[in-house]
PDB file of C-alpha atoms and ligand atoms in Angstrom:
ATOM      1  CA  MET E   1       0.000   0.000   0.000  1.00 55.00           C
ATOM      2  CA  ILE E   2       1.367   3.373  -0.979  1.00 70.00           C
ATOM      3  CA  GLY E   3       1.913   5.830   1.880  1.00 76.00           C
ATOM      4  CA  GLY E   4      -0.286   7.448   4.454  1.00 84.00           C
ATOM      5  CA  VAL E   5      -2.004   6.755   7.750  1.00 89.00           C
ATOM      6  CA  HIS E   6      -5.140   4.689   7.235  1.00 89.00           C
ATOM      7  CA  ASP E   7      -6.310   3.834  10.717  1.00 89.00           C
ATOM      8  CA  VAL E   8      -9.459   4.732  12.638  1.00 88.00           C
ATOM      9  CA  GLN E   9      -7.415   4.422  15.816  1.00 90.00           C
ATOM     10  CA  MET E  10      -4.857   7.024  14.741  1.00 91.00           C
ATOM     11  CA  PRO E  11      -7.001  10.149  14.511  1.00 92.00           C
ATOM     12  CA  GLY E  12      -5.476  13.156  12.763  1.00 93.00           C
ATOM     13  CA  GLY E  13      -8.316  15.549  13.510  1.00 91.00           C
ATOM     14  CA  ALA E  14     -11.285  16.503  15.660  1.00 89.00           C
ATOM     15  CA  GLN E  15     -13.885  14.394  13.803  1.00 91.00           C
ATOM     16  CA  ALA E  16     -11.823  11.221  13.837  1.00 93.00           C
ATOM     17  CA  GLN E  17     -11.013  11.862  17.515  1.00 93.00           C
ATOM     18  CA  ALA E  18     -14.741  11.852  18.340  1.00 93.00           C
ATOM     19  CA  ILE E  19     -15.261   8.660  16.353  1.00 94.00           C
ATOM     20  CA  VAL E  20     -12.392   6.839  18.046  1.00 94.00           C
ATOM     21  CA  GLY E  21     -13.944   7.900  21.378  1.00 94.00           C
ATOM     22  CA  LEU E  22     -17.129   6.076  20.348  1.00 95.00           C
ATOM     23  CA  TRP E  23     -15.054   3.047  19.400  1.00 94.00           C
ATOM     24  CA  HIS E  24     -13.514   2.991  22.878  1.00 94.00           C
ATOM     25  CA  TRP E  25     -17.024   2.537  24.328  1.00 94.00           C
ATOM     26  CA  LEU E  26     -18.352   0.141  21.698  1.00 94.00           C
ATOM     27  CA  LEU E  27     -15.455  -2.303  21.647  1.00 95.00           C
ATOM     28  CA  PRO E  28     -15.243  -3.203  25.383  1.00 95.00           C
ATOM     29  CA  ILE E  29     -19.039  -3.307  25.825  1.00 95.00           C
ATOM     30  CA  CYS E  30     -19.532  -5.555  22.798  1.00 95.00           C
ATOM     31  CA  VAL E  31     -16.619  -7.798  23.829  1.00 97.00           C
ATOM     32  CA  LEU E  32     -18.097  -8.069  27.332  1.00 93.00           C
ATOM     33  CA  VAL E  33     -21.532  -9.008  25.962  1.00 93.00           C
ATOM     34  CA  PHE E  34     -20.034 -11.537  23.551  1.00 96.00           C
ATOM     35  CA  VAL E  35     -17.989 -13.195  26.309  1.00 97.00           C
ATOM     36  CA  ALA E  36     -21.012 -13.255  28.662  1.00 92.00           C
ATOM     37  CA  VAL E  37     -23.216 -14.858  25.988  1.00 93.00           C
ATOM     38  CA  MET E  38     -20.551 -17.472  25.232  1.00 96.00           C
ATOM     39  CA  ILE E  39     -20.183 -18.284  28.950  1.00 94.00           C
ATOM     40  CA  ALA E  40     -23.979 -18.626  29.300  1.00 90.00           C
ATOM     41  CA  LEU E  41     -24.083 -20.881  26.247  1.00 93.00           C
ATOM     42  CA  GLY E  42     -21.235 -23.021  27.633  1.00 94.00           C
ATOM     43  CA  LEU E  43     -22.968 -23.355  31.019  1.00 90.00           C
ATOM     44  CA  ALA E  44     -26.264 -24.294  29.397  1.00 86.00           C
ATOM     45  CA  LEU E  45     -24.613 -27.013  27.324  1.00 89.00           C
ATOM     46  CA  TRP E  46     -22.667 -28.304  30.297  1.00 88.00           C
ATOM     47  CA  ARG E  47     -25.748 -28.477  32.537  1.00 82.00           C
ATOM     48  CA  ALA E  48     -28.080 -29.946  29.924  1.00 76.00           C
ATOM     49  CA  PRO E  49     -29.362 -33.385  31.014  1.00 73.00           C
ATOM     50  CA  ARG E  50     -27.972 -36.145  28.825  1.00 75.00           C
ATOM     51  CA  ALA E  51     -30.669 -38.476  27.510  1.00 75.00           C
ATOM     52  CA  SER E  52     -30.606 -41.481  25.209  1.00 78.00           C
ATOM     53  CA  ASN E  53     -33.273 -42.810  22.833  1.00 78.00           C
ATOM     54  CA  ASP E  54     -34.963 -44.962  25.410  1.00 80.00           C
ATOM     55  CA  THR E  55     -35.088 -42.426  28.252  1.00 78.00           C
ATOM     56  CA  ALA E  56     -38.713 -41.712  29.116  1.00 78.00           C
ATOM     57  CA  PRO E  57     -39.715 -38.062  28.471  1.00 76.00           C
ATOM     58  CA  ASP E  58     -39.620 -35.985  31.634  1.00 73.00           C
ATOM     59  CA  ILE E  59     -42.728 -33.827  31.576  1.00 76.00           C
ATOM     60  CA  ALA E  60     -42.632 -33.041  35.263  1.00 73.00           C
ATOM     61  CA  SER E  61     -40.574 -29.891  34.596  1.00 69.00           C
ATOM     62  CA  LEU E  62     -43.406 -28.415  32.480  1.00 74.00           C
ATOM     63  CA  SER E  63     -45.550 -27.814  35.517  1.00 75.00           C
ATOM     64  CA  LYS E  64     -42.628 -26.767  37.720  1.00 73.00           C
ATOM     65  CA  ARG E  65     -41.899 -23.050  38.105  1.00 72.00           C
ATOM     66  CA  GLU E  66     -38.228 -22.106  37.951  1.00 72.00           C
ATOM     67  CA  PRO E  67     -37.837 -18.931  39.994  1.00 73.00           C
ATOM     68  CA  LYS E  68     -34.034 -18.949  39.551  1.00 79.00           C
ATOM     69  CA  VAL E  69     -34.271 -18.929  35.766  1.00 80.00           C
ATOM     70  CA  THR E  70     -36.912 -16.187  35.838  1.00 85.00           C
ATOM     71  CA  ARG E  71     -34.604 -14.061  37.963  1.00 88.00           C
ATOM     72  CA  VAL E  72     -31.626 -14.634  35.673  1.00 86.00           C
ATOM     73  CA  VAL E  73     -33.703 -13.667  32.617  1.00 89.00           C
ATOM     74  CA  ILE E  74     -34.966 -10.481  34.291  1.00 93.00           C
ATOM     75  CA  VAL E  75     -31.424  -9.466  35.269  1.00 92.00           C
ATOM     76  CA  ALA E  76     -30.101 -10.237  31.748  1.00 90.00           C
ATOM     77  CA  VAL E  77     -32.849  -8.181  30.093  1.00 93.00           C
ATOM     78  CA  ALA E  78     -32.240  -5.277  32.477  1.00 95.00           C
ATOM     79  CA  VAL E  79     -28.463  -5.318  31.898  1.00 93.00           C
ATOM     80  CA  SER E  80     -28.927  -5.560  28.101  1.00 93.00           C
ATOM     81  CA  THR E  81     -31.334  -2.618  28.115  1.00 95.00           C
ATOM     82  CA  LEU E  82     -28.969  -0.586  30.254  1.00 95.00           C
ATOM     83  CA  LEU E  83     -25.986  -1.335  27.979  1.00 94.00           C
ATOM     84  CA  LEU E  84     -28.028  -0.472  24.871  1.00 95.00           C
ATOM     85  CA  LEU E  85     -29.043   2.824  26.482  1.00 96.00           C
ATOM     86  CA  VAL E  86     -25.380   3.560  27.264  1.00 95.00           C
ATOM     87  CA  LEU E  87     -24.446   2.844  23.614  1.00 95.00           C
ATOM     88  CA  LEU E  88     -27.341   5.023  22.418  1.00 96.00           C
ATOM     89  CA  ALA E  89     -26.250   7.907  24.652  1.00 97.00           C
ATOM     90  CA  VAL E  90     -22.622   7.646  23.545  1.00 96.00           C
ATOM     91  CA  SER E  91     -23.666   7.520  19.853  1.00 96.00           C
ATOM     92  CA  VAL E  92     -25.877  10.586  20.204  1.00 97.00           C
ATOM     93  CA  MET E  93     -23.072  12.454  21.991  1.00 95.00           C
ATOM     94  CA  THR E  94     -20.604  11.496  19.254  1.00 95.00           C
ATOM     95  CA  ASP E  95     -23.038  12.665  16.592  1.00 93.00           C
ATOM     96  CA  ARG E  96     -23.411  15.997  18.374  1.00 94.00           C
ATOM     97  CA  ALA E  97     -19.642  16.332  18.682  1.00 92.00           C
ATOM     98  CA  LEU E  98     -19.293  15.689  14.920  1.00 91.00           C
ATOM     99  CA  ALA E  99     -21.927  18.323  14.150  1.00 90.00           C
ATOM    100  CA  GLN E 100     -20.245  20.894  16.366  1.00 90.00           C
ATOM    101  CA  LEU E 101     -17.115  21.349  14.288  1.00 91.00           C
ATOM    102  CA  PRO E 102     -16.780  25.136  13.861  1.00 91.00           C
ATOM    103  CA  LEU E 103     -16.923  25.868  10.144  1.00 92.00           C
ATOM    104  CA  GLU E 104     -15.932  29.548   9.965  1.00 90.00           C
ATOM    105  CA  ASN E 105     -13.403  30.263   7.249  1.00 91.00           C
ATOM    106  CA  ALA E 106     -13.784  26.738   5.899  1.00 93.00           C
ATOM    107  CA  LEU E 107     -12.055  25.547   2.767  1.00 95.00           C
ATOM    108  CA  HIS E 108     -14.580  24.346   0.172  1.00 97.00           C
ATOM    109  CA  ILE E 109     -13.756  21.434  -2.090  1.00 97.00           C
ATOM    110  CA  GLU E 110     -16.062  19.697  -4.535  1.00 97.00           C
ATOM    111  CA  LEU E 111     -15.071  16.066  -4.802  1.00 97.00           C
ATOM    112  CA  THR E 112     -16.516  13.973  -7.633  1.00 96.00           C
ATOM    113  CA  GLY E 113     -16.243  10.203  -7.680  1.00 96.00           C
ATOM    114  CA  TYR E 114     -15.802   8.481 -11.031  1.00 95.00           C
ATOM    115  CA  GLN E 115     -15.122   4.840 -11.848  1.00 93.00           C
ATOM    116  CA  TRP E 116     -12.345   4.730 -10.458  1.00 92.00           C
ATOM    117  CA  TRP E 117     -10.820   8.037  -9.531  1.00 95.00           C
ATOM    118  CA  TRP E 118     -11.546  11.293  -7.756  1.00 97.00           C
ATOM    119  CA  GLU E 119     -11.740  14.781  -9.189  1.00 96.00           C
ATOM    120  CA  ALA E 120     -11.293  17.636  -6.724  1.00 96.00           C
ATOM    121  CA  ARG E 121     -12.276  21.205  -7.504  1.00 96.00           C
ATOM    122  CA  TYR E 122     -11.103  23.813  -5.018  1.00 97.00           C
ATOM    123  CA  ASP E 123     -13.779  26.480  -4.829  1.00 95.00           C
ATOM    124  CA  ASP E 124     -13.079  30.142  -4.339  1.00 92.00           C
ATOM    125  CA  PRO E 125     -15.325  33.218  -4.364  1.00 91.00           C
ATOM    126  CA  ASP E 126     -13.018  34.483  -7.100  1.00 93.00           C
ATOM    127  CA  PRO E 127     -13.491  32.058 -10.035  1.00 91.00           C
ATOM    128  CA  SER E 128     -10.002  32.779 -11.362  1.00 90.00           C
ATOM    129  CA  ARG E 129      -8.600  31.247  -8.162  1.00 93.00           C
ATOM    130  CA  MET E 130     -10.432  27.923  -8.552  1.00 94.00           C
ATOM    131  CA  PHE E 131      -8.427  24.928  -9.631  1.00 94.00           C
ATOM    132  CA  THR E 132      -8.883  21.240 -10.267  1.00 94.00           C
ATOM    133  CA  THR E 133      -6.751  18.287  -9.296  1.00 95.00           C
ATOM    134  CA  ALA E 134      -7.236  14.541  -8.913  1.00 95.00           C
ATOM    135  CA  ASN E 135      -6.891  11.732  -6.383  1.00 95.00           C
ATOM    136  CA  GLU E 136      -5.051  13.890  -3.874  1.00 95.00           C
ATOM    137  CA  LEU E 137      -6.307  16.646  -1.608  1.00 96.00           C
ATOM    138  CA  HIS E 138      -4.069  19.079   0.195  1.00 96.00           C
ATOM    139  CA  VAL E 139      -5.653  20.788   3.199  1.00 96.00           C
ATOM    140  CA  PRO E 140      -4.258  23.286   5.702  1.00 97.00           C
ATOM    141  CA  VAL E 141      -3.793  22.033   9.265  1.00 96.00           C
ATOM    142  CA  GLY E 142      -6.233  23.578  11.742  1.00 94.00           C
ATOM    143  CA  ARG E 143      -8.669  24.914   9.134  1.00 95.00           C
ATOM    144  CA  PRO E 144     -12.042  23.198   8.652  1.00 95.00           C
ATOM    145  CA  VAL E 145     -12.749  21.675   5.264  1.00 96.00           C
ATOM    146  CA  ILE E 146     -16.208  21.227   3.763  1.00 96.00           C
ATOM    147  CA  VAL E 147     -16.208  18.644   1.002  1.00 97.00           C
ATOM    148  CA  THR E 148     -19.215  18.499  -1.299  1.00 97.00           C
ATOM    149  CA  LEU E 149     -19.544  14.928  -2.512  1.00 97.00           C
ATOM    150  CA  VAL E 150     -20.780  14.323  -6.048  1.00 96.00           C
ATOM    151  CA  GLY E 151     -21.352  10.908  -7.610  1.00 95.00           C
ATOM    152  CA  ALA E 152     -20.756  11.016 -11.347  1.00 94.00           C
ATOM    153  CA  ASP E 153     -21.688   7.497 -12.371  1.00 93.00           C
ATOM    154  CA  VAL E 154     -22.381   4.973  -9.598  1.00 96.00           C
ATOM    155  CA  ILE E 155     -22.396   5.195  -5.803  1.00 97.00           C
ATOM    156  CA  HIS E 156     -18.947   5.685  -4.268  1.00 97.00           C
ATOM    157  CA  SER E 157     -18.064   6.398  -0.657  1.00 97.00           C
ATOM    158  CA  PHE E 158     -15.653   8.915   0.820  1.00 97.00           C
ATOM    159  CA  TRP E 159     -13.678   7.391   3.684  1.00 96.00           C
ATOM    160  CA  VAL E 160     -10.495   8.793   5.176  1.00 95.00           C
ATOM    161  CA  PRO E 161     -10.534   6.901   8.498  1.00 94.00           C
ATOM    162  CA  SER E 162      -7.959   9.063  10.273  1.00 95.00           C
ATOM    163  CA  LEU E 163      -9.906  12.249   9.512  1.00 95.00           C
ATOM    164  CA  ALA E 164     -13.642  11.551   9.291  1.00 93.00           C
ATOM    165  CA  GLY E 165     -16.348   8.934   9.005  1.00 91.00           C
ATOM    166  CA  LYS E 166     -17.762   7.529   5.783  1.00 93.00           C
ATOM    167  CA  LYS E 167     -20.138   9.376   3.518  1.00 95.00           C
ATOM    168  CA  ASP E 168     -21.570   8.116   0.245  1.00 96.00           C
ATOM    169  CA  LEU E 169     -21.356   9.902  -3.104  1.00 97.00           C
ATOM    170  CA  ILE E 170     -24.768   9.331  -4.650  1.00 96.00           C
ATOM    171  CA  PRO E 171     -25.436  10.369  -8.253  1.00 96.00           C
ATOM    172  CA  GLY E 172     -28.035  13.144  -8.352  1.00 95.00           C
ATOM    173  CA  ARG E 173     -27.952  13.754  -4.600  1.00 95.00           C
ATOM    174  CA  ASP E 174     -25.018  15.853  -3.450  1.00 94.00           C
ATOM    175  CA  THR E 175     -23.984  15.604   0.187  1.00 95.00           C
ATOM    176  CA  THR E 176     -21.256  17.176   2.280  1.00 95.00           C
ATOM    177  CA  VAL E 177     -18.738  15.960   4.798  1.00 94.00           C
ATOM    178  CA  SER E 178     -16.659  18.254   6.961  1.00 94.00           C
ATOM    179  CA  PHE E 179     -13.489  17.606   8.886  1.00 95.00           C
ATOM    180  CA  ARG E 180     -10.435  19.334  10.231  1.00 95.00           C
ATOM    181  CA  ALA E 181      -6.910  17.951  10.215  1.00 95.00           C
ATOM    182  CA  ASP E 182      -5.120  18.910  13.413  1.00 95.00           C
ATOM    183  CA  ARG E 183      -1.828  17.194  12.656  1.00 93.00           C
ATOM    184  CA  ALA E 184       0.248  17.505   9.502  1.00 94.00           C
ATOM    185  CA  GLY E 185       0.670  14.271   7.620  1.00 94.00           C
ATOM    186  CA  VAL E 186      -0.481  12.067   4.784  1.00 95.00           C
ATOM    187  CA  TYR E 187      -3.827  10.384   5.388  1.00 95.00           C
ATOM    188  CA  ARG E 188      -4.886   7.597   3.108  1.00 95.00           C
ATOM    189  CA  GLY E 189      -8.521   7.299   2.114  1.00 95.00           C
ATOM    190  CA  GLN E 190     -10.361   4.676   0.161  1.00 95.00           C
ATOM    191  CA  CYS E 191     -13.611   4.447  -1.735  1.00 97.00           C
ATOM    192  CA  ALA E 192     -15.721   2.445   0.716  1.00 96.00           C
ATOM    193  CA  GLU E 193     -18.661   1.435  -1.456  1.00 95.00           C
ATOM    194  CA  PHE E 194     -18.286  -1.302  -4.057  1.00 96.00           C
ATOM    195  CA  CYS E 195     -18.366   0.581  -7.348  1.00 96.00           C
ATOM    196  CA  GLY E 196     -17.158  -1.903  -9.926  1.00 94.00           C
ATOM    197  CA  TYR E 197     -14.157  -3.907 -10.977  1.00 93.00           C
ATOM    198  CA  GLN E 198     -11.430  -1.538  -9.731  1.00 95.00           C
ATOM    199  CA  HIS E 199     -13.201  -0.368  -6.572  1.00 95.00           C
ATOM    200  CA  ALA E 200     -10.199  -1.511  -4.524  1.00 93.00           C
ATOM    201  CA  LYS E 201      -7.916   0.746  -6.589  1.00 94.00           C
ATOM    202  CA  MET E 202      -9.803   3.903  -5.806  1.00 95.00           C
ATOM    203  CA  ALA E 203      -7.624   5.449  -3.137  1.00 94.00           C
ATOM    204  CA  LEU E 204      -7.679   9.092  -2.119  1.00 95.00           C
ATOM    205  CA  PHE E 205      -4.837  10.818  -0.332  1.00 96.00           C
ATOM    206  CA  VAL E 206      -5.370  13.771   1.979  1.00 96.00           C
ATOM    207  CA  ILE E 207      -2.182  15.657   2.707  1.00 95.00           C
ATOM    208  CA  ALA E 208      -2.472  18.005   5.678  1.00 96.00           C
ATOM    209  CA  ASP E 209       0.091  20.790   5.310  1.00 95.00           C
ATOM    210  CA  ALA E 210       1.127  23.655   7.563  1.00 96.00           C
ATOM    211  CA  PRO E 211      -0.912  26.701   6.408  1.00 95.00           C
ATOM    212  CA  ASP E 212       2.080  28.304   4.614  1.00 96.00           C
ATOM    213  CA  ASP E 213       2.910  25.083   2.780  1.00 96.00           C
ATOM    214  CA  TYR E 214      -0.726  24.716   1.808  1.00 96.00           C
ATOM    215  CA  ALA E 215      -0.844  28.277   0.432  1.00 95.00           C
ATOM    216  CA  ARG E 216       2.291  27.614  -1.630  1.00 95.00           C
ATOM    217  CA  TRP E 217       0.853  24.347  -2.960  1.00 95.00           C
ATOM    218  CA  ALA E 218      -2.471  26.011  -3.865  1.00 95.00           C
ATOM    219  CA  ASP E 219      -0.664  28.835  -5.675  1.00 94.00           C
ATOM    220  CA  ARG E 220       1.294  26.302  -7.708  1.00 94.00           C
ATOM    221  CA  GLN E 221      -1.901  24.409  -8.558  1.00 94.00           C
ATOM    222  CA  ARG E 222      -3.598  27.621  -9.735  1.00 94.00           C
ATOM    223  CA  ALA E 223      -0.773  28.370 -12.135  1.00 92.00           C
ATOM    224  CA  PRO E 224      -1.059  27.002 -15.672  1.00 93.00           C
ATOM    225  CA  ALA E 225       1.350  24.260 -16.725  1.00 92.00           C
ATOM    226  CA  ALA E 226       4.956  25.377 -16.880  1.00 87.00           C
ATOM    227  CA  GLU E 227       6.443  26.062 -20.316  1.00 90.00           C
ATOM    228  CA  PRO E 228       8.615  23.023 -21.154  1.00 90.00           C
ATOM    229  CA  SER E 229      12.296  23.886 -20.808  1.00 89.00           C
ATOM    230  CA  SER E 230      13.794  21.328 -23.213  1.00 92.00           C
ATOM    231  CA  ASP E 231      13.213  20.544 -26.876  1.00 93.00           C
ATOM    232  CA  GLU E 232      12.276  16.994 -25.971  1.00 92.00           C
ATOM    233  CA  ALA E 233       9.615  18.127 -23.502  1.00 92.00           C
ATOM    234  CA  ARG E 234       8.291  20.588 -26.098  1.00 93.00           C
ATOM    235  CA  ARG E 235       8.020  17.716 -28.561  1.00 94.00           C
ATOM    236  CA  GLY E 236       6.235  15.720 -25.844  1.00 93.00           C
ATOM    237  CA  ARG E 237       3.693  18.498 -25.461  1.00 94.00           C
ATOM    238  CA  ALA E 238       3.067  18.554 -29.212  1.00 93.00           C
ATOM    239  CA  LEU E 239       2.553  14.775 -29.119  1.00 94.00           C
ATOM    240  CA  PHE E 240       0.201  15.068 -26.159  1.00 93.00           C
ATOM    241  CA  LEU E 241      -1.935  17.606 -27.999  1.00 94.00           C
ATOM    242  CA  ALA E 242      -1.861  15.728 -31.318  1.00 93.00           C
ATOM    243  CA  ARG E 243      -2.550  12.238 -29.987  1.00 91.00           C
ATOM    244  CA  SER E 244      -5.679  10.981 -28.231  1.00 90.00           C
ATOM    245  CA  CYS E 245      -4.396  12.117 -24.771  1.00 92.00           C
ATOM    246  CA  ALA E 246      -6.008  15.543 -25.197  1.00 92.00           C
ATOM    247  CA  MET E 247      -9.406  14.000 -25.869  1.00 93.00           C
ATOM    248  CA  CYS E 248      -9.751  12.946 -22.214  1.00 95.00           C
ATOM    249  CA  HIS E 249      -7.257  14.935 -20.138  1.00 94.00           C
ATOM    250  CA  ALA E 250      -6.896  18.641 -19.432  1.00 93.00           C
ATOM    251  CA  ILE E 251      -3.623  20.554 -19.064  1.00 94.00           C
ATOM    252  CA  ASN E 252      -4.212  24.193 -18.186  1.00 91.00           C
ATOM    253  CA  GLY E 253      -2.317  26.613 -20.374  1.00 90.00           C
ATOM    254  CA  THR E 254      -2.674  24.327 -23.412  1.00 92.00           C
ATOM    255  CA  SER E 255      -5.543  23.496 -25.736  1.00 91.00           C
ATOM    256  CA  ALA E 256      -6.140  20.222 -23.859  1.00 91.00           C
ATOM    257  CA  GLN E 257      -9.303  20.926 -21.842  1.00 90.00           C
ATOM    258  CA  ALA E 258     -11.190  17.625 -21.750  1.00 91.00           C
ATOM    259  CA  ARG E 259     -12.692  16.511 -18.448  1.00 90.00           C
ATOM    260  CA  HIS E 260     -13.171  12.775 -18.884  1.00 93.00           C
ATOM    261  CA  ALA E 261     -10.040  11.818 -16.974  1.00 94.00           C
ATOM    262  CA  PRO E 262      -7.767  13.312 -14.312  1.00 94.00           C
ATOM    263  CA  ASP E 263      -6.515  16.862 -14.897  1.00 93.00           C
ATOM    264  CA  LEU E 264      -2.788  16.578 -15.623  1.00 94.00           C
ATOM    265  CA  THR E 265      -1.750  20.242 -15.222  1.00 94.00           C
ATOM    266  CA  HIS E 266       0.477  19.357 -12.262  1.00 94.00           C
ATOM    267  CA  VAL E 267       0.504  15.577 -12.509  1.00 93.00           C
ATOM    268  CA  ALA E 268       4.187  15.220 -11.640  1.00 91.00           C
ATOM    269  CA  SER E 269       3.587  16.783  -8.228  1.00 93.00           C
ATOM    270  CA  ARG E 270       1.263  13.964  -7.133  1.00 94.00           C
ATOM    271  CA  MET E 271       2.168  10.895  -5.106  1.00 93.00           C
ATOM    272  CA  THR E 272       0.464   8.234  -7.177  1.00 92.00           C
ATOM    273  CA  LEU E 273      -0.933   7.336 -10.579  1.00 92.00           C
ATOM    274  CA  GLY E 274      -4.313   5.746 -11.213  1.00 92.00           C
ATOM    275  CA  ALA E 275      -5.756   6.724  -7.797  1.00 93.00           C
ATOM    276  CA  GLY E 276      -3.115   4.896  -5.784  1.00 91.00           C
ATOM    277  CA  ALA E 277      -2.506   2.099  -8.299  1.00 90.00           C
ATOM    278  CA  LEU E 278       1.162   2.996  -8.841  1.00 91.00           C
ATOM    279  CA  GLU E 279       3.811   5.190  -7.313  1.00 91.00           C
ATOM    280  CA  ASN E 280       4.193   8.316  -9.460  1.00 92.00           C
ATOM    281  CA  THR E 281       7.655   7.898 -10.977  1.00 92.00           C
ATOM    282  CA  SER E 282       8.887   8.553 -14.497  1.00 91.00           C
ATOM    283  CA  SER E 283       9.201   4.865 -15.340  1.00 92.00           C
ATOM    284  CA  ASN E 284       5.762   4.087 -13.898  1.00 93.00           C
ATOM    285  CA  ARG E 285       4.237   6.916 -15.928  1.00 92.00           C
ATOM    286  CA  GLU E 286       5.735   5.403 -19.085  1.00 92.00           C
ATOM    287  CA  ALA E 287       4.557   1.898 -18.190  1.00 93.00           C
ATOM    288  CA  TRP E 288       1.085   3.248 -17.408  1.00 94.00           C
ATOM    289  CA  ILE E 289       0.830   5.070 -20.759  1.00 94.00           C
ATOM    290  CA  LEU E 290       1.871   1.926 -22.651  1.00 93.00           C
ATOM    291  CA  ASP E 291      -0.632  -0.328 -20.921  1.00 94.00           C
ATOM    292  CA  PRO E 292      -2.827   1.013 -18.110  1.00 93.00           C
ATOM    293  CA  GLN E 293      -4.895  -2.191 -18.260  1.00 94.00           C
ATOM    294  CA  GLN E 294      -1.945  -4.129 -16.888  1.00 93.00           C
ATOM    295  CA  PHE E 295      -2.125  -2.126 -13.647  1.00 93.00           C
ATOM    296  CA  LYS E 296      -5.829  -1.354 -13.463  1.00 93.00           C
ATOM    297  CA  PRO E 297      -7.855  -3.663 -15.723  1.00 94.00           C
ATOM    298  CA  GLY E 298     -11.098  -2.071 -16.849  1.00 92.00           C
ATOM    299  CA  THR E 299      -9.953   1.529 -16.498  1.00 93.00           C
ATOM    300  CA  ASN E 300     -11.155   3.791 -19.309  1.00 92.00           C
ATOM    301  CA  MET E 301      -7.671   4.537 -20.621  1.00 93.00           C
ATOM    302  CA  PRO E 302      -6.740   2.233 -23.516  1.00 93.00           C
ATOM    303  CA  PRO E 303      -3.207   0.929 -24.129  1.00 93.00           C
ATOM    304  CA  GLN E 304      -1.163   3.256 -26.341  1.00 91.00           C
ATOM    305  CA  ASN E 305       0.734   2.197 -29.402  1.00 92.00           C
ATOM    306  CA  ILE E 306       3.619   4.644 -29.247  1.00 92.00           C
ATOM    307  CA  ALA E 307       7.206   4.592 -30.528  1.00 92.00           C
ATOM    308  CA  PRO E 308       9.888   4.485 -27.783  1.00 92.00           C
ATOM    309  CA  GLN E 309      11.359   7.907 -28.697  1.00 93.00           C
ATOM    310  CA  ASP E 310       7.870   9.452 -28.643  1.00 92.00           C
ATOM    311  CA  LEU E 311       7.172   7.853 -25.272  1.00 93.00           C
ATOM    312  CA  ALA E 312      10.417   9.336 -23.942  1.00 93.00           C
ATOM    313  CA  ALA E 313       9.393  12.798 -25.181  1.00 93.00           C
ATOM    314  CA  LEU E 314       5.920  12.456 -23.660  1.00 93.00           C
ATOM    315  CA  SER E 315       7.463  11.275 -20.420  1.00 92.00           C
ATOM    316  CA  ALA E 316       9.842  14.271 -20.347  1.00 92.00           C
ATOM    317  CA  TYR E 317       6.883  16.586 -20.833  1.00 94.00           C
ATOM    318  CA  LEU E 318       4.814  14.941 -18.083  1.00 93.00           C
ATOM    319  CA  ALA E 319       7.813  15.117 -15.727  1.00 92.00           C
ATOM    320  CA  SER E 320       7.916  18.893 -16.314  1.00 92.00           C
ATOM    321  CA  LEU E 321       4.313  19.265 -15.071  1.00 93.00           C
ATOM    322  CA  GLN E 322       5.276  20.007 -11.484  1.00 89.00           C
TER     323      GLN E 322
HETATM  324 CU1  CUA S   1     -15.619   4.022  -5.979  1.00 67.58          CU
HETATM  325 CU2  CUA S   1     -15.650   1.958  -4.777  1.00 67.58          CU
END
């Protein structure tokens, strides 16, 4: 698994902290109940009278009252009810804690789930400051984030266990999830609703940066793609725009503006390719272009028939998209 904390028990923010608090009540109570039920079952089996085929049926017990059993049942029902009420109270308190996250000055992100990748649009009151990226969110530490969840094709589910609970992305019914990262770090998320063949390879990374680092990252993302600095990279750009790449992908600052696949304006700055399928290195980018199906069968990108020197030029161009 490529990078990042992916653990409900290692909370990186207020929301996940509240959820792990709930877990600390649920786990011991449920373990206690399970052990008690198993002990009761064991006792019942151990005390059961052993009979063979020719033992006469004992119907005397039918008319006999068993005050001890009645008492045990009453106590068990009372304890169960009490424990359920405790769990109910703790759940309601957790829910209230989740709803109480202060949302002033929140960062707004619209996250769209596709089979099998994520598109993130960072909203801004000034439209010229909006930008789009894929499969990786950067958020500033200490600032609340409101993520609007949009399902583009089938139902997906947003789940970054160290930051927040799950929330589904349902086509035609936008929802929101809010969280705040209180510790810098890389938090791994995963689509948590079966959404087709490559559901397992639909990871999402949330990188919580110090506010200054976040501002620098966002400024870089807003900028159009850098002008290639070598002849080879320039040739790569020409190939990108002339071949089928530009029919699906967008690179800001060029004529490639299609939105059927991840925006590649700053692709080289990301951690992974194919929503966590591969580490984002030069050689992996080349291997992915040649045959994405080898790494993520069923993905929309077809294998590319491309001459080695053209692939090298394309690769040089993609590497320049920092
Ligand atoms: Cu998207 Cu599972």
